[in-house]
XYZ file of C-alpha atoms in Angstrom:
770
model
C -16.093 62.347 26.595
C -18.413 61.865 23.174
C -15.502 63.826 21.456
C -13.499 61.172 22.547
C -15.231 58.264 21.080
C -15.635 60.093 18.165
C -12.158 60.401 17.478
C -12.012 56.567 18.178
C -14.625 55.027 16.280
C -12.570 56.826 13.553
C -9.080 55.636 13.797
C -10.908 51.857 14.260
C -12.700 52.509 10.993
C -9.687 54.082 9.312
C -7.473 51.154 10.614
C -9.507 49.085 9.761
C -10.302 51.038 5.996
C -6.293 50.611 5.597
C -5.821 47.013 6.661
C -8.766 45.988 4.265
C -7.289 47.964 1.494
C -3.383 46.091 2.026
C -5.461 42.381 1.274
C -5.692 41.672 -2.422
C -6.977 39.467 -4.958
C -4.230 38.931 -7.908
C -4.899 36.993 -10.943
C -1.587 34.912 -12.640
C -1.931 32.975 -15.764
C 1.801 32.243 -15.774
C 5.276 30.820 -13.853
C 6.203 34.651 -14.335
C 3.009 36.060 -12.275
C 3.119 33.389 -10.189
C 6.540 34.042 -8.825
C 6.225 37.557 -8.960
C 2.782 37.823 -7.018
C 4.556 35.245 -3.971
C 7.679 37.867 -4.132
C 5.150 40.468 -3.700
C 2.638 39.328 -1.187
C 1.107 40.314 1.877
C -0.781 38.525 4.862
C -4.581 37.799 3.781
C -3.676 37.554 0.375
C -5.125 35.382 -2.532
C -3.055 34.371 -5.218
C -5.592 32.892 -8.100
C -3.572 30.753 -10.854
C -6.168 30.428 -14.386
C -7.452 27.056 -14.797
C -5.269 25.241 -17.612
C -2.526 23.232 -17.926
C 0.822 24.546 -16.009
C 3.517 22.420 -17.075
C 7.315 21.892 -15.691
C 6.464 24.287 -12.474
C 8.121 24.382 -9.381
C 6.998 26.694 -7.458
C 8.504 27.822 -4.116
C 5.971 29.369 -1.727
C 8.485 31.353 0.075
C 5.868 34.552 2.260
C 4.980 35.628 5.558
C 1.102 35.456 6.527
C 0.019 36.277 10.145
C -2.898 33.274 11.274
C -5.269 35.653 10.873
C -4.423 36.500 7.524
C -2.713 33.599 5.555
C -1.021 34.335 2.035
C -3.305 32.206 -0.216
C -2.303 30.348 -3.474
C -5.809 28.968 -5.472
C -7.629 27.585 -8.387
C -9.584 30.448 -10.144
C -11.494 26.776 -10.498
C -11.070 24.269 -7.556
C -9.770 21.346 -9.738
C -9.647 22.820 -13.067
C -6.121 24.105 -12.368
C -3.596 21.295 -13.170
C -0.009 20.963 -12.512
C 1.815 18.598 -15.340
C 4.946 17.756 -16.466
C 8.445 18.081 -14.193
C 6.862 20.321 -11.298
C 6.727 20.450 -7.330
C 5.722 22.611 -5.159
C 7.306 23.730 -1.606
C 6.419 25.733 1.193
C 8.770 28.465 2.936
C 7.077 30.635 5.923
C 4.453 30.874 8.064
C 0.725 31.183 7.328
C 1.064 29.765 4.278
C -2.384 27.917 2.095
C -2.911 26.281 -1.144
C -6.226 25.580 -2.326
C -7.634 22.849 -5.106
C -5.243 21.663 -7.429
C -4.702 18.772 -9.770
C -1.006 17.283 -9.894
C -1.476 14.792 -12.930
C 0.656 13.210 -15.602
C 4.099 14.553 -14.256
C 6.903 13.785 -11.692
C 9.182 15.664 -9.924
C 12.355 16.624 -9.893
C 13.665 16.922 -6.445
C 12.811 14.062 -3.386
C 9.463 15.538 -2.849
C 6.408 16.719 -4.879
C 4.576 18.456 -2.172
C 7.250 19.602 0.449
C 6.921 21.608 3.993
C 10.498 23.263 3.429
C 12.641 25.019 0.375
C 15.822 24.229 2.034
C 17.325 23.549 5.298
C 16.614 27.433 5.933
C 13.157 28.197 4.346
C 10.750 25.844 6.186
C 7.070 26.044 6.888
C 5.492 26.764 9.957
C 1.539 26.557 10.156
C 1.536 25.901 6.459
C -1.976 23.949 4.657
C -2.183 21.831 1.400
C -5.551 21.496 1.341
C -8.619 20.532 -1.479
C -6.135 18.894 -4.133
C -5.253 16.007 -5.750
C -2.061 14.165 -6.339
C -2.382 11.075 -9.104
C 0.127 8.535 -10.781
C 2.161 11.300 -10.363
C 5.698 8.845 -10.042
C 9.464 8.726 -11.387
C 9.963 7.456 -14.435
C 11.411 4.656 -12.576
C 10.807 2.240 -9.901
C 13.802 2.799 -7.574
C 13.914 6.424 -8.011
C 12.460 7.733 -4.784
C 10.637 10.664 -3.414
C 7.667 10.963 -1.095
C 4.364 12.894 -2.986
C 3.712 14.691 0.531
C 6.728 15.477 2.964
C 6.342 17.233 6.430
C 9.025 19.320 8.060
C 8.318 21.977 10.135
C 5.639 22.170 13.100
C 1.656 22.594 12.974
C 1.217 21.726 9.171
C -1.564 20.183 7.815
C -2.412 18.018 4.401
C -6.268 17.735 4.435
C -9.583 17.122 2.260
C -6.513 16.158 -0.846
C -7.284 13.031 -2.745
C -3.493 11.028 -3.515
C -3.541 7.945 -5.028
C -1.594 5.433 -7.196
C 2.220 5.708 -6.038
C 4.231 2.913 -7.522
C 7.952 4.268 -7.360
C 9.953 3.678 -3.541
C 9.269 6.107 -1.140
C 6.298 6.177 1.471
C 3.339 8.271 -0.143
C 3.488 11.103 2.442
C 6.261 11.334 5.113
C 6.707 13.114 8.442
C 10.273 14.275 8.709
C 12.067 15.262 12.270
C 16.125 15.712 12.050
C 16.092 18.223 13.578
C 14.623 20.607 16.706
C 12.902 22.527 14.774
C 10.713 19.196 13.267
C 9.935 17.266 16.852
C 6.602 18.402 18.623
C 5.279 19.405 15.299
C 1.301 18.695 16.023
C 1.028 18.227 12.166
C -2.457 16.935 10.943
C -3.542 14.637 8.075
C -7.012 14.883 8.008
C -10.103 14.297 5.699
C -7.884 12.448 3.202
C -8.959 9.852 0.854
C -5.962 8.035 0.191
C -7.234 5.749 -3.337
C -5.256 2.561 -4.341
C -1.399 2.707 -3.963
C -0.857 -0.652 -5.909
C 1.575 -3.215 -4.381
C 5.040 -1.987 -4.707
C 6.835 -5.580 -5.324
C 9.226 -5.188 -2.175
C 9.643 -2.747 1.038
C 9.676 1.485 1.100
C 6.009 1.162 -0.023
C 4.061 2.735 2.402
C 0.742 5.294 2.847
C 2.328 7.268 5.616
C 6.472 6.600 7.357
C 6.173 8.838 10.556
C 9.509 9.745 11.153
C 12.196 6.924 10.710
C 14.689 4.920 12.654
C 17.250 7.307 14.198
C 14.540 10.146 14.963
C 11.937 7.566 16.900
C 12.880 8.492 19.874
C 11.853 12.214 18.671
C 8.758 12.911 20.087
C 5.791 13.910 17.258
C 2.542 14.357 18.366
C 1.395 14.320 14.591
C -3.149 13.138 14.475
C -4.045 11.357 11.425
C -7.931 11.123 11.804
C -10.539 11.234 10.053
C -9.267 9.894 6.596
C -10.118 7.072 4.194
C -7.617 4.204 3.015
C -8.993 3.007 0.434
C -7.170 -0.638 -1.355
C -3.769 0.996 -0.076
C -0.993 -2.137 -1.162
C 1.768 -0.219 -1.178
C 3.359 -3.079 1.777
C 2.536 -4.563 5.046
C 3.124 -1.458 6.028
C 0.098 1.322 5.562
C 0.994 3.471 8.147
C 4.620 3.238 9.764
C 4.820 5.333 12.865
C 8.104 5.226 14.108
C 8.101 8.609 16.503
C 6.126 9.235 19.970
C 3.194 10.363 21.054
C 1.032 9.425 17.798
C -3.203 9.607 17.584
C -4.695 7.913 14.968
C -8.512 8.139 15.393
C -11.560 7.665 13.136
C -9.444 6.428 10.125
C -10.994 4.002 7.515
C -8.964 1.350 6.194
C -10.737 -0.347 3.829
C -9.853 -3.905 1.834
C -5.855 -1.957 2.152
C -3.176 -4.981 2.042
C -0.992 -4.303 4.993
C -1.701 -2.658 8.295
C -1.402 0.805 10.609
C 1.983 -0.779 12.776
C 3.972 1.199 15.976
C 6.946 0.347 14.207
C 8.928 2.980 16.044
C 8.510 5.121 18.688
C 5.975 4.875 21.648
C 3.122 5.856 23.077
C 0.312 6.013 19.984
C -2.866 6.445 20.475
C -5.178 4.261 18.244
C -8.993 5.001 19.430
C -12.210 4.508 16.534
C -10.883 3.587 13.338
C -12.407 0.720 11.442
C -10.288 -2.331 9.708
C -12.406 -3.496 7.099
C -11.589 -6.933 4.980
C -13.295 -9.087 2.433
C -13.730 -12.559 4.062
C -11.025 -13.353 2.196
C -7.858 -11.650 1.508
C -5.512 -12.726 4.020
C -3.444 -9.498 3.089
C -5.462 -7.053 4.430
C -4.648 -6.924 8.062
C -5.262 -4.484 11.277
C -3.135 -3.364 13.751
C 0.469 -4.398 15.142
C 2.282 -3.646 17.631
C 6.297 -2.709 18.144
C 7.608 -0.676 21.490
C 5.755 0.868 24.526
C 2.847 2.966 26.290
C 0.240 2.234 23.163
C -3.542 2.672 23.714
C -5.518 0.483 21.065
C -9.203 1.170 21.940
C -12.550 1.359 20.110
C -12.034 -0.211 17.074
C -13.846 -2.410 14.606
C -12.611 -5.035 12.909
C -14.444 -7.128 10.212
C -14.160 -9.793 8.145
C -10.142 -9.926 8.000
C -8.507 -12.999 7.498
C -4.604 -11.810 7.893
C -2.245 -13.633 9.647
C 0.795 -13.478 11.661
C 2.461 -9.862 10.395
C -1.471 -9.013 8.799
C -3.572 -10.875 11.806
C -5.853 -8.209 13.150
C -3.809 -7.384 16.456
C -0.434 -8.238 15.816
C 2.040 -8.116 18.593
C 5.460 -8.396 18.340
C 8.351 -10.226 19.719
C 10.762 -8.079 20.329
C 15.280 -7.583 20.034
C 16.576 -7.896 23.082
C 18.912 -4.147 23.660
C 17.862 -3.739 20.157
C 19.071 -1.020 17.792
C 17.413 1.732 16.767
C 16.547 0.628 13.072
C 15.286 -2.631 14.773
C 12.556 -4.475 16.887
C 11.794 -3.092 21.017
C 10.107 -5.186 23.164
C 6.768 -4.713 23.236
C 5.491 -3.309 26.647
C 3.106 -1.431 28.668
C 0.132 -1.857 26.092
C -3.583 -1.683 27.043
C -6.122 -2.946 24.042
C -9.096 -2.468 25.350
C -13.145 -1.903 24.241
C -12.485 -3.082 20.737
C -14.883 -5.103 18.202
C -13.453 -8.275 15.888
C -16.168 -9.485 14.169
C -15.717 -12.280 12.188
C -12.124 -12.785 12.268
C -10.036 -15.165 11.915
C -7.427 -15.864 15.006
C -7.720 -12.392 15.812
C -4.910 -11.569 18.385
C -1.554 -13.178 17.733
C 1.450 -13.095 20.382
C 4.989 -13.190 19.560
C 4.464 -12.375 16.168
C 8.225 -12.544 14.227
C 9.823 -14.466 16.795
C 12.966 -16.440 14.642
C 14.607 -18.377 16.691
C 15.147 -21.591 13.817
C 16.554 -19.090 12.301
C 19.910 -19.173 14.349
C 21.986 -20.523 12.483
C 21.560 -17.979 9.492
C 21.412 -14.503 11.787
C 23.990 -12.595 13.500
C 22.316 -12.648 16.832
C 21.600 -9.255 16.826
C 18.579 -10.366 14.725
C 17.025 -13.296 16.891
C 12.976 -12.058 18.418
C 13.217 -13.465 21.330
C 11.955 -11.351 23.461
C 7.813 -11.252 24.471
C 5.907 -8.772 25.227
C 5.042 -7.761 29.370
C 3.102 -5.791 30.978
C 0.641 -5.476 28.418
C -3.801 -5.846 28.866
C -6.320 -7.273 26.653
C -9.154 -5.587 28.185
C -13.097 -5.411 27.890
C -13.025 -6.875 23.599
C -15.560 -8.293 22.272
C -15.416 -11.301 19.457
C -17.767 -12.396 17.336
C -17.645 -15.614 14.636
C -19.846 -16.829 12.993
C -17.844 -19.926 12.454
C -16.550 -20.842 15.970
C -12.449 -20.396 15.857
C -10.438 -22.781 18.508
C -7.065 -20.553 18.405
C -8.823 -17.162 19.355
C -5.492 -16.582 20.524
C -3.290 -17.588 18.726
C 0.741 -17.429 20.907
C 3.928 -17.724 18.407
C 5.751 -17.232 21.757
C 4.890 -17.151 24.837
C 1.904 -15.053 25.876
C 2.922 -15.001 29.816
C 3.437 -11.102 29.671
C -0.281 -10.590 28.382
C -3.350 -10.560 31.227
C -6.543 -10.634 29.433
C -9.621 -9.228 31.588
C -13.391 -9.955 31.094
C -13.041 -10.223 27.262
C -16.423 -12.104 25.779
C -16.638 -14.225 22.624
C -19.936 -15.891 20.977
C -17.906 -18.797 19.540
C -20.967 -20.787 18.301
C -19.433 -23.495 21.479
C -16.420 -23.961 19.889
C -13.953 -24.577 23.003
C -11.574 -22.187 23.390
C -8.762 -21.411 25.992
C -10.114 -18.588 27.871
C -6.765 -17.282 29.370
C -7.618 -18.043 33.267
C -11.603 -16.512 32.685
C -10.587 -13.510 30.721
C -12.233 -14.327 28.219
C -15.799 -15.382 28.410
C -17.771 -17.071 26.267
C -21.019 -14.897 25.645
C -24.039 -15.660 23.579
C -25.144 -12.787 21.633
C -26.851 -11.495 18.331
C -25.547 -8.960 16.009
C -27.642 -6.102 13.374
C -26.400 -4.127 10.771
C -26.133 -0.783 11.281
C -24.810 -0.117 7.809
C -23.020 -2.759 5.049
C -20.242 -3.970 7.160
C -20.671 -2.360 10.404
C -21.934 -5.099 12.742
C -23.448 -4.189 16.330
C -24.070 -6.131 19.212
C -28.555 -6.744 19.548
C -28.379 -6.379 23.019
C -26.191 -4.394 25.976
C -23.307 -7.342 27.864
C -24.332 -8.148 31.530
C -20.469 -8.455 32.254
C -19.204 -5.779 33.878
C -16.025 -3.858 31.965
C -12.650 -4.285 33.759
C -11.855 -0.937 35.271
C -7.766 -0.353 35.012
C -5.675 1.890 35.476
C -7.214 5.769 33.282
C -8.917 3.558 31.900
C -11.446 6.064 32.886
C -9.524 8.513 29.822
C -11.705 6.127 27.705
C -14.998 7.996 27.600
C -16.187 7.965 24.335
C -16.767 4.790 21.951
C -16.542 4.440 18.538
C -19.380 6.138 17.385
C -18.990 9.526 20.027
C -21.606 8.939 22.910
C -20.027 8.984 26.171
C -19.197 6.385 28.376
C -19.448 8.520 31.454
C -23.043 7.749 32.139
C -23.256 3.950 31.388
C -20.287 1.831 29.921
C -20.113 -1.559 28.223
C -18.296 -3.804 27.074
C -16.736 -3.780 23.510
C -16.144 -0.487 21.430
C -19.976 0.464 21.409
C -21.870 1.498 24.153
C -25.099 2.818 22.824
C -26.851 0.463 20.197
C -29.117 1.736 18.804
C -26.228 4.072 17.158
C -27.265 5.563 13.421
C -24.920 4.397 10.284
C -21.825 6.149 10.426
C -21.399 6.347 6.867
C -17.420 5.681 6.839
C -18.131 4.269 3.088
C -19.381 7.612 1.537
C -16.152 8.824 -0.119
C -18.120 12.819 0.015
C -16.885 12.485 3.837
C -13.309 12.364 2.645
C -10.623 14.558 0.271
C -11.690 17.263 -2.269
C -15.852 18.375 -2.707
C -14.824 18.389 -6.426
C -13.372 15.188 -7.257
C -14.602 11.752 -7.529
C -12.719 8.383 -8.302
C -16.107 6.649 -9.870
C -15.357 5.395 -12.970
C -19.150 4.540 -14.993
C -18.778 1.268 -16.037
C -18.621 1.111 -20.097
C -19.427 -1.677 -22.488
C -16.303 -2.808 -24.011
C -16.412 -3.110 -27.578
C -15.280 -5.736 -30.443
C -13.190 -4.980 -32.899
C -12.141 -7.490 -35.826
C -8.470 -7.295 -37.102
C -8.373 -9.109 -40.575
C -5.342 -10.832 -42.044
C -4.533 -7.362 -44.021
C -5.455 -5.012 -40.684
C -2.339 -3.337 -39.340
C -3.092 -4.576 -35.643
C -0.960 -1.900 -33.600
C -3.794 0.590 -35.551
C -6.492 -1.320 -34.347
C -5.359 -1.468 -30.336
C -4.771 2.257 -31.022
C -8.064 2.572 -32.085
C -9.376 0.997 -28.891
C -10.354 2.041 -25.189
C -9.130 0.463 -22.155
C -11.667 -3.310 -21.631
C -12.203 -3.366 -25.275
C -11.695 -6.765 -27.016
C -9.624 -7.567 -30.449
C -10.439 -10.090 -32.054
C -8.168 -12.092 -34.025
C -9.335 -13.225 -38.371
C -8.276 -17.059 -38.899
C -4.719 -17.196 -40.612
C -1.392 -15.818 -40.534
C -0.252 -12.450 -39.149
C 2.956 -11.584 -39.754
C 4.316 -9.164 -37.439
C 7.153 -7.171 -38.687
C 7.711 -4.380 -35.125
C 6.678 -4.235 -31.546
C 3.344 -4.516 -30.672
C 2.774 -1.759 -28.097
C 0.466 -2.257 -25.054
C -0.642 0.616 -23.132
C -3.382 0.017 -22.265
C -6.103 -2.696 -21.137
C -6.547 -4.958 -23.988
C -8.061 -8.476 -24.574
C -6.323 -9.986 -27.825
C -8.530 -13.160 -28.719
C -8.666 -15.527 -32.071
C -11.514 -17.001 -33.711
C -9.899 -20.430 -33.711
C -6.204 -21.465 -32.008
C -5.472 -23.376 -34.562
C -6.297 -21.629 -37.881
C -4.789 -18.321 -36.353
C -1.041 -17.911 -35.577
C 0.994 -14.274 -35.452
C 4.591 -14.824 -36.342
C 6.722 -11.953 -35.505
C 9.660 -11.411 -37.943
C 10.880 -8.306 -35.876
C 14.741 -7.874 -34.648
C 16.926 -9.554 -32.123
C 16.290 -8.582 -28.158
C 13.061 -7.434 -29.642
C 9.553 -8.423 -28.177
C 6.173 -9.098 -30.213
C 4.271 -7.482 -27.114
C 5.597 -4.619 -25.829
C 3.843 -3.963 -22.181
C 4.011 -0.371 -21.270
C 3.339 1.513 -18.085
C -0.562 0.772 -17.777
C -0.814 -1.711 -20.297
C -2.123 -4.378 -19.170
C -3.046 -7.292 -21.746
C -4.917 -10.428 -22.132
C -4.137 -12.754 -25.158
C -6.318 -15.933 -25.169
C -6.754 -18.593 -27.531
C -3.428 -17.131 -30.142
C -0.743 -19.561 -31.536
C 2.994 -17.037 -31.552
C 6.073 -17.752 -32.910
C 9.348 -16.128 -33.139
C 12.257 -16.787 -35.343
C 14.467 -17.957 -32.332
C 16.090 -14.780 -31.466
C 13.245 -12.423 -29.439
C 10.696 -11.955 -26.514
C 7.667 -12.962 -27.042
C 6.187 -10.682 -24.009
C 8.759 -7.773 -22.489
C 8.148 -5.158 -20.360
C 10.166 -1.515 -21.135
C 13.897 -1.646 -20.244
C 13.517 1.637 -18.404
C 10.523 4.336 -17.803
C 8.514 1.757 -16.425
C 6.946 4.637 -14.203
C 3.545 1.986 -13.194
C 3.246 -1.415 -13.490
C 1.932 -3.820 -16.649
C 0.130 -7.083 -16.677
C -0.054 -9.967 -18.543
C -2.779 -13.468 -18.787
C -1.332 -15.818 -21.535
C -4.529 -18.248 -21.950
C -4.658 -21.176 -24.195
C -2.476 -20.060 -26.337
C 0.746 -21.732 -27.871
C 4.217 -20.393 -27.770
C 7.141 -21.446 -29.475
C 10.829 -20.119 -31.020
C 11.096 -16.916 -28.955
C 14.294 -16.617 -27.459
C 12.456 -15.214 -23.997
C 8.606 -16.423 -23.722
C 8.513 -13.800 -20.746
C 11.442 -10.972 -20.085
C 10.368 -8.649 -17.304
C 12.921 -6.426 -16.963
C 14.495 -4.421 -13.791
C 12.193 -1.513 -11.987
C 9.568 -2.753 -13.991
C 6.717 -4.752 -11.741
C 3.204 -6.820 -13.165
C 0.688 -7.243 -10.103
C -0.435 -10.512 -11.474
C 1.499 -12.526 -14.598
C -0.999 -15.645 -15.177
C 0.145 -18.248 -17.556
C -2.998 -20.839 -17.531
C -3.547 -23.579 -20.476
C -1.175 -22.736 -22.154
C 2.926 -24.164 -23.924
C 6.109 -23.065 -23.955
C 8.149 -24.521 -26.127
C 11.377 -24.648 -28.195
C 12.236 -21.503 -26.302
C 16.084 -20.899 -25.324
C 14.430 -19.023 -21.914
C 11.231 -19.348 -20.033
C 9.547 -17.114 -18.020
C 12.562 -14.757 -16.621
C 11.997 -12.443 -13.710
C 15.205 -11.875 -12.121
C 16.388 -8.722 -12.354
C 16.019 -7.666 -9.389
C 19.554 -8.542 -7.516
C 20.199 -5.218 -6.184
C 18.925 -7.631 -2.609
C 16.795 -4.379 -1.568
C 13.822 -6.961 -1.097
C 12.657 -5.756 -4.442
C 10.539 -7.913 -7.181
C 8.791 -7.993 -10.099
C 5.555 -8.852 -9.959
C 3.152 -9.690 -6.550
C 2.064 -12.668 -8.439
C 3.519 -15.436 -10.921
C 1.010 -18.276 -11.136
C 1.179 -20.994 -13.687
C -1.241 -23.522 -14.173
C -2.146 -26.463 -16.815
C 0.857 -25.225 -18.951
C 3.430 -27.920 -20.678
C 6.947 -26.692 -21.013
C 9.215 -28.775 -23.396
C 12.682 -27.832 -24.602
C 13.089 -24.522 -22.852
C 17.089 -23.969 -21.933
C 16.860 -21.696 -19.244
C 15.161 -19.784 -16.826
C 12.742 -22.721 -17.597
C 10.483 -20.504 -14.242
C 12.899 -17.694 -12.557
C 11.525 -15.564 -10.055
C 13.463 -13.935 -7.415
C 13.640 -11.595 -4.334
C 16.778 -10.869 -2.632
C 17.589 -9.326 0.852
C 16.966 -10.907 4.276
C 13.990 -8.450 5.128
C 11.200 -9.847 7.165
C 8.117 -7.022 6.735
C 8.114 -8.406 2.807
C 5.619 -10.557 3.103
C 5.625 -11.656 -1.229
C 5.917 -12.924 -3.816
C 3.873 -15.368 -4.763
C 4.369 -18.242 -6.916
C 1.221 -21.070 -7.981
C 3.044 -23.734 -9.874
C 0.202 -26.780 -10.050
C -0.564 -29.050 -12.825
C 1.745 -28.236 -14.986
C 4.420 -30.578 -17.142
C 7.983 -30.030 -18.048
C 9.891 -32.063 -20.268
C 13.430 -32.335 -21.361
C 13.891 -28.376 -20.124
C 16.820 -26.563 -18.376
C 19.901 -28.610 -20.393
C 21.448 -25.205 -19.947
C 20.464 -23.823 -16.516
C 24.066 -22.865 -15.107
C 23.005 -23.326 -11.453
C 21.239 -26.816 -11.912
C 18.011 -25.780 -10.653
C 14.625 -25.960 -13.492
C 12.417 -23.792 -11.139
C 14.385 -20.426 -9.036
C 12.022 -18.745 -6.595
C 15.098 -17.624 -4.589
C 13.707 -15.387 -2.024
C 10.360 -15.896 -2.946
C 8.331 -16.423 0.404
C 4.808 -17.898 -0.953
C 5.860 -20.820 -3.105
C 3.108 -23.889 -4.135
C 4.764 -26.161 -6.277
C 1.862 -29.208 -6.975
C 0.526 -32.091 -9.091
C 2.823 -31.374 -11.644
C 5.418 -33.661 -13.511
C 8.676 -32.879 -14.783
C 10.078 -36.096 -17.305
C 13.721 -35.554 -18.654
C 14.604 -32.606 -17.704
C 18.678 -32.294 -17.073
C 18.908 -29.883 -14.175
C 20.346 -31.408 -9.806
C 17.109 -30.072 -8.226
C 13.331 -29.596 -10.078
C 13.058 -26.686 -6.546
C 15.114 -25.099 -4.164
C 12.284 -24.323 -0.605
C 12.743 -22.169 1.907
C 11.384 -24.423 4.249
C 11.189 -21.388 7.302
C 8.675 -19.791 4.542
C 5.568 -21.160 3.183
C 7.199 -22.692 1.035
C 5.532 -25.815 -0.116
C 5.631 -28.984 -2.911
C 2.984 -32.306 -2.826
C 2.271 -34.396 -5.239
C 4.579 -34.124 -7.677
C 6.319 -36.706 -10.111
C 9.712 -36.515 -10.852
C 11.503 -38.964 -13.110
C 14.867 -38.054 -14.725
C 15.138 -34.677 -13.296
C 16.656 -34.587 -10.320
C 14.816 -33.914 -6.988
C 12.952 -30.894 -4.944
C 15.166 -30.370 -1.900
C 13.560 -27.974 1.612
C 16.248 -25.971 3.253
C 15.078 -24.364 6.150
C 16.735 -21.433 6.263
C 18.298 -20.065 3.453
C 21.472 -17.144 3.924
C 20.124 -13.819 2.187
C 22.344 -10.763 2.741
C 20.925 -8.411 5.172
C 18.902 -4.894 4.265
C 20.235 -2.846 7.207
C-alpha cells in the first residue's frame, strides 16, 4: 500500500512539474514578435508587451486558453504600453485576457477599437479586457461610426478600465445580440470609470448600448455594476438598454447629461444606483422607463432638475401595436424604495405623448398608450423648497398605483393620489457630500407588494429581512459609501486629475509673428496684442485652449489679407479660442472664424467678446461634421459681411447639428446680406433634445437682403430657442424667425420695424429618421 501511494505521489508531482513547465512568459518588442507569440500560445501563457509606443498595431488575439489557465497579453508596466495610430484589438477564442494597455493618439481602421470577435467564425467567449485606458481614440470625421468596445459571444468582461473622450457617431460600448451565439450572454461591465463624453450634437452618442431594436426581444443578462459615469453627456441616453433581463447595480451617474433608459426590451433590474446632479443643469437626468416588467429599487436621486425625457423618473407613453424600433407601452413596472432629494417634479408619467402632432406625424408615430399595472411604493421624497407638482401627468396616470410613499414638502400642498403619498416631517443628515439621509426611521409601514420580499437589501447593502424601512436606506447610521472616490473605479495606475496651473501672459508686438507666439503658449495662456495694426497674411491655427485680447480695442486691429475662402482664425480639433476686445477686418472674401473642412475628429469652441468684425465673406463658417459644445458672441458688432453666423451644413437629416449652445447677447448686426444666423438640425428624432439658441438684447439692421428663404434668423429643427429683447430695423425679409411651437421655442419683447414678423408654427414637418 505504501508503494502504491509513492507511485501516485510521484505521478502527481511529475504531472504538476510538466504542466508548470509548459506555462511560459514571453517578452515581445514588436508586432512580429507579438503575432508569433499569439500563434504559439498555450493555456496559462503570458505575453508581455515591452513598454513604449506601439503604432499601427492591429492585434488579432486568436488563441484557446482554459478557465483555470487563461492566456494573457499584458503590459510590461501597466500604462506604459501605448497603442497609437491606426490600431485595434480583437479577441477570438476562449479564456483570453488583455491587461494594462493605453489607447491614445489614433483611431481604429474598423468599426471597433476593442472587439470580442475577429469575424463571424472567430468569436470570443470568457474573455476579459481589463486595467486599461481608451481616450480620445476618435475617427477622423464625426459621422464615421464605431464602437470603442464591442461585445459579441458570451461571458466576456470589461473591467477596471478608463474610457473617455468619444466624439464621433456610435455608442462608446455596445453589446451585440444578433445570433444564438450572442444571446444569454451574461457579459459583465464592472468597476470602470467612464470619463467625460462631450455632447455629440445629435443621436447615437450613448455611453453604453445593449443590443438594438431588432434584437430587443432577445435575452441578454448583461450586468453593468459598480461603474462611475462621470459627465457622460453624449446624448439623452447615457445607457440605452435594448434587450431583456439586464441588471444595473450600484453605478454612479455624476453630472451626466442624460438618463439610464430601458429603450427596448423587458425585465431590467435597476438597483442601488446613484444619480447626482448639480441643482442647476436641466440636462442631467435619472431613469427613463419604456416596456415591461422593470424593477427600479433602492436608487438615490439628488439635485436633479431635468424635465420630461430627463426627469428623475420618466415613465413614457407607448405607441399602440408599436413596431420594434419605436416605443412599447409601459406595463408591470415596480418603482420602490428609492430616495429623491431636492429633485424637481421627480415622477413624470406619459412622457413623450404627442397627440397634438397628429397633423404632421403618421398614426404609427403617435404615443397614446399610457402606462398600466405600474406601482410606485415605499419611496422617500425630500424638498427643501416645496413642490406642488411632485407628480407630473403629461397624460393621465390612471394605470399607476401609489402606495406608502412619504414626502417632506415643507407644507406645500400636492396631489396625494388617494393617500398614496403622505406628508411627513423629517430632517436630513449628511453622510457625505451629495448623500443625505433621514435622521430617523419612518413610522409609515412599508407596502408589501408581490415579490417585494425579494428587495432584500438597501442601497448600502444592509439587510431588509430583520428591519425594513421606507426609502432606499434601512440603516440610518450608515457610513460614507465613498461613491466619488475615483480610486474605486478604472485602472489602479491611471488618474484623470489634472493639476491646475496659472496661465501665462504672452505679449505680442506688431513685429512679432502671432502664430509663433500661439504655438509657444500652453493651454490656458493669454496672448495680449500690442496696440496698432497687425497684418495677418495666413490663417492663424488654433489647436489649444487660448485667450487672445488687446490692450485697447480702439487702437488694435487684426487686418487679414489671406487668400479667398480662408479663415483669419482656423479652429482645429481641441482648438478653443476666447477672443476679447479685438477689431477684425478682412477684404470681403474670407472668413473671420471657421472650422476645418474635414478631419475634425474632436470638438472646438469659440467665445467672441467685445469685438468688431467687418468686411468678411463669413463672420463664422462651421463646416459639416464639426461640432462645438459652445459658441458665444457677446458685446460684438458684425457689419458689412456677406454672411453672418453659418451653422447649417448638417443636412443629412439624421438629427445632427453643429453646436449644442449658440449664444448671442448684446450684439449688433448691420449690413449682413444672408445667413445672418443660420442654425440647423434636420430629421424628426424625439430623443434629440437640442440644440440651444439664446438670442437676446441684440440689434439687426439692414440685414438679410440676399437671404433666399426670406427668413432672417434661421433655426429650423432646433429644439430650444429663445429670441427676446432684440430690435429688428429695416431688414428686407419676410420673417424675422419661424419658430417651432410644439418645442421649446419662444420669443418676447422684441421690437420689429420694416422687417417682417416672427411666426410660430406649432408643428413643423421634418423627415422621419427611421
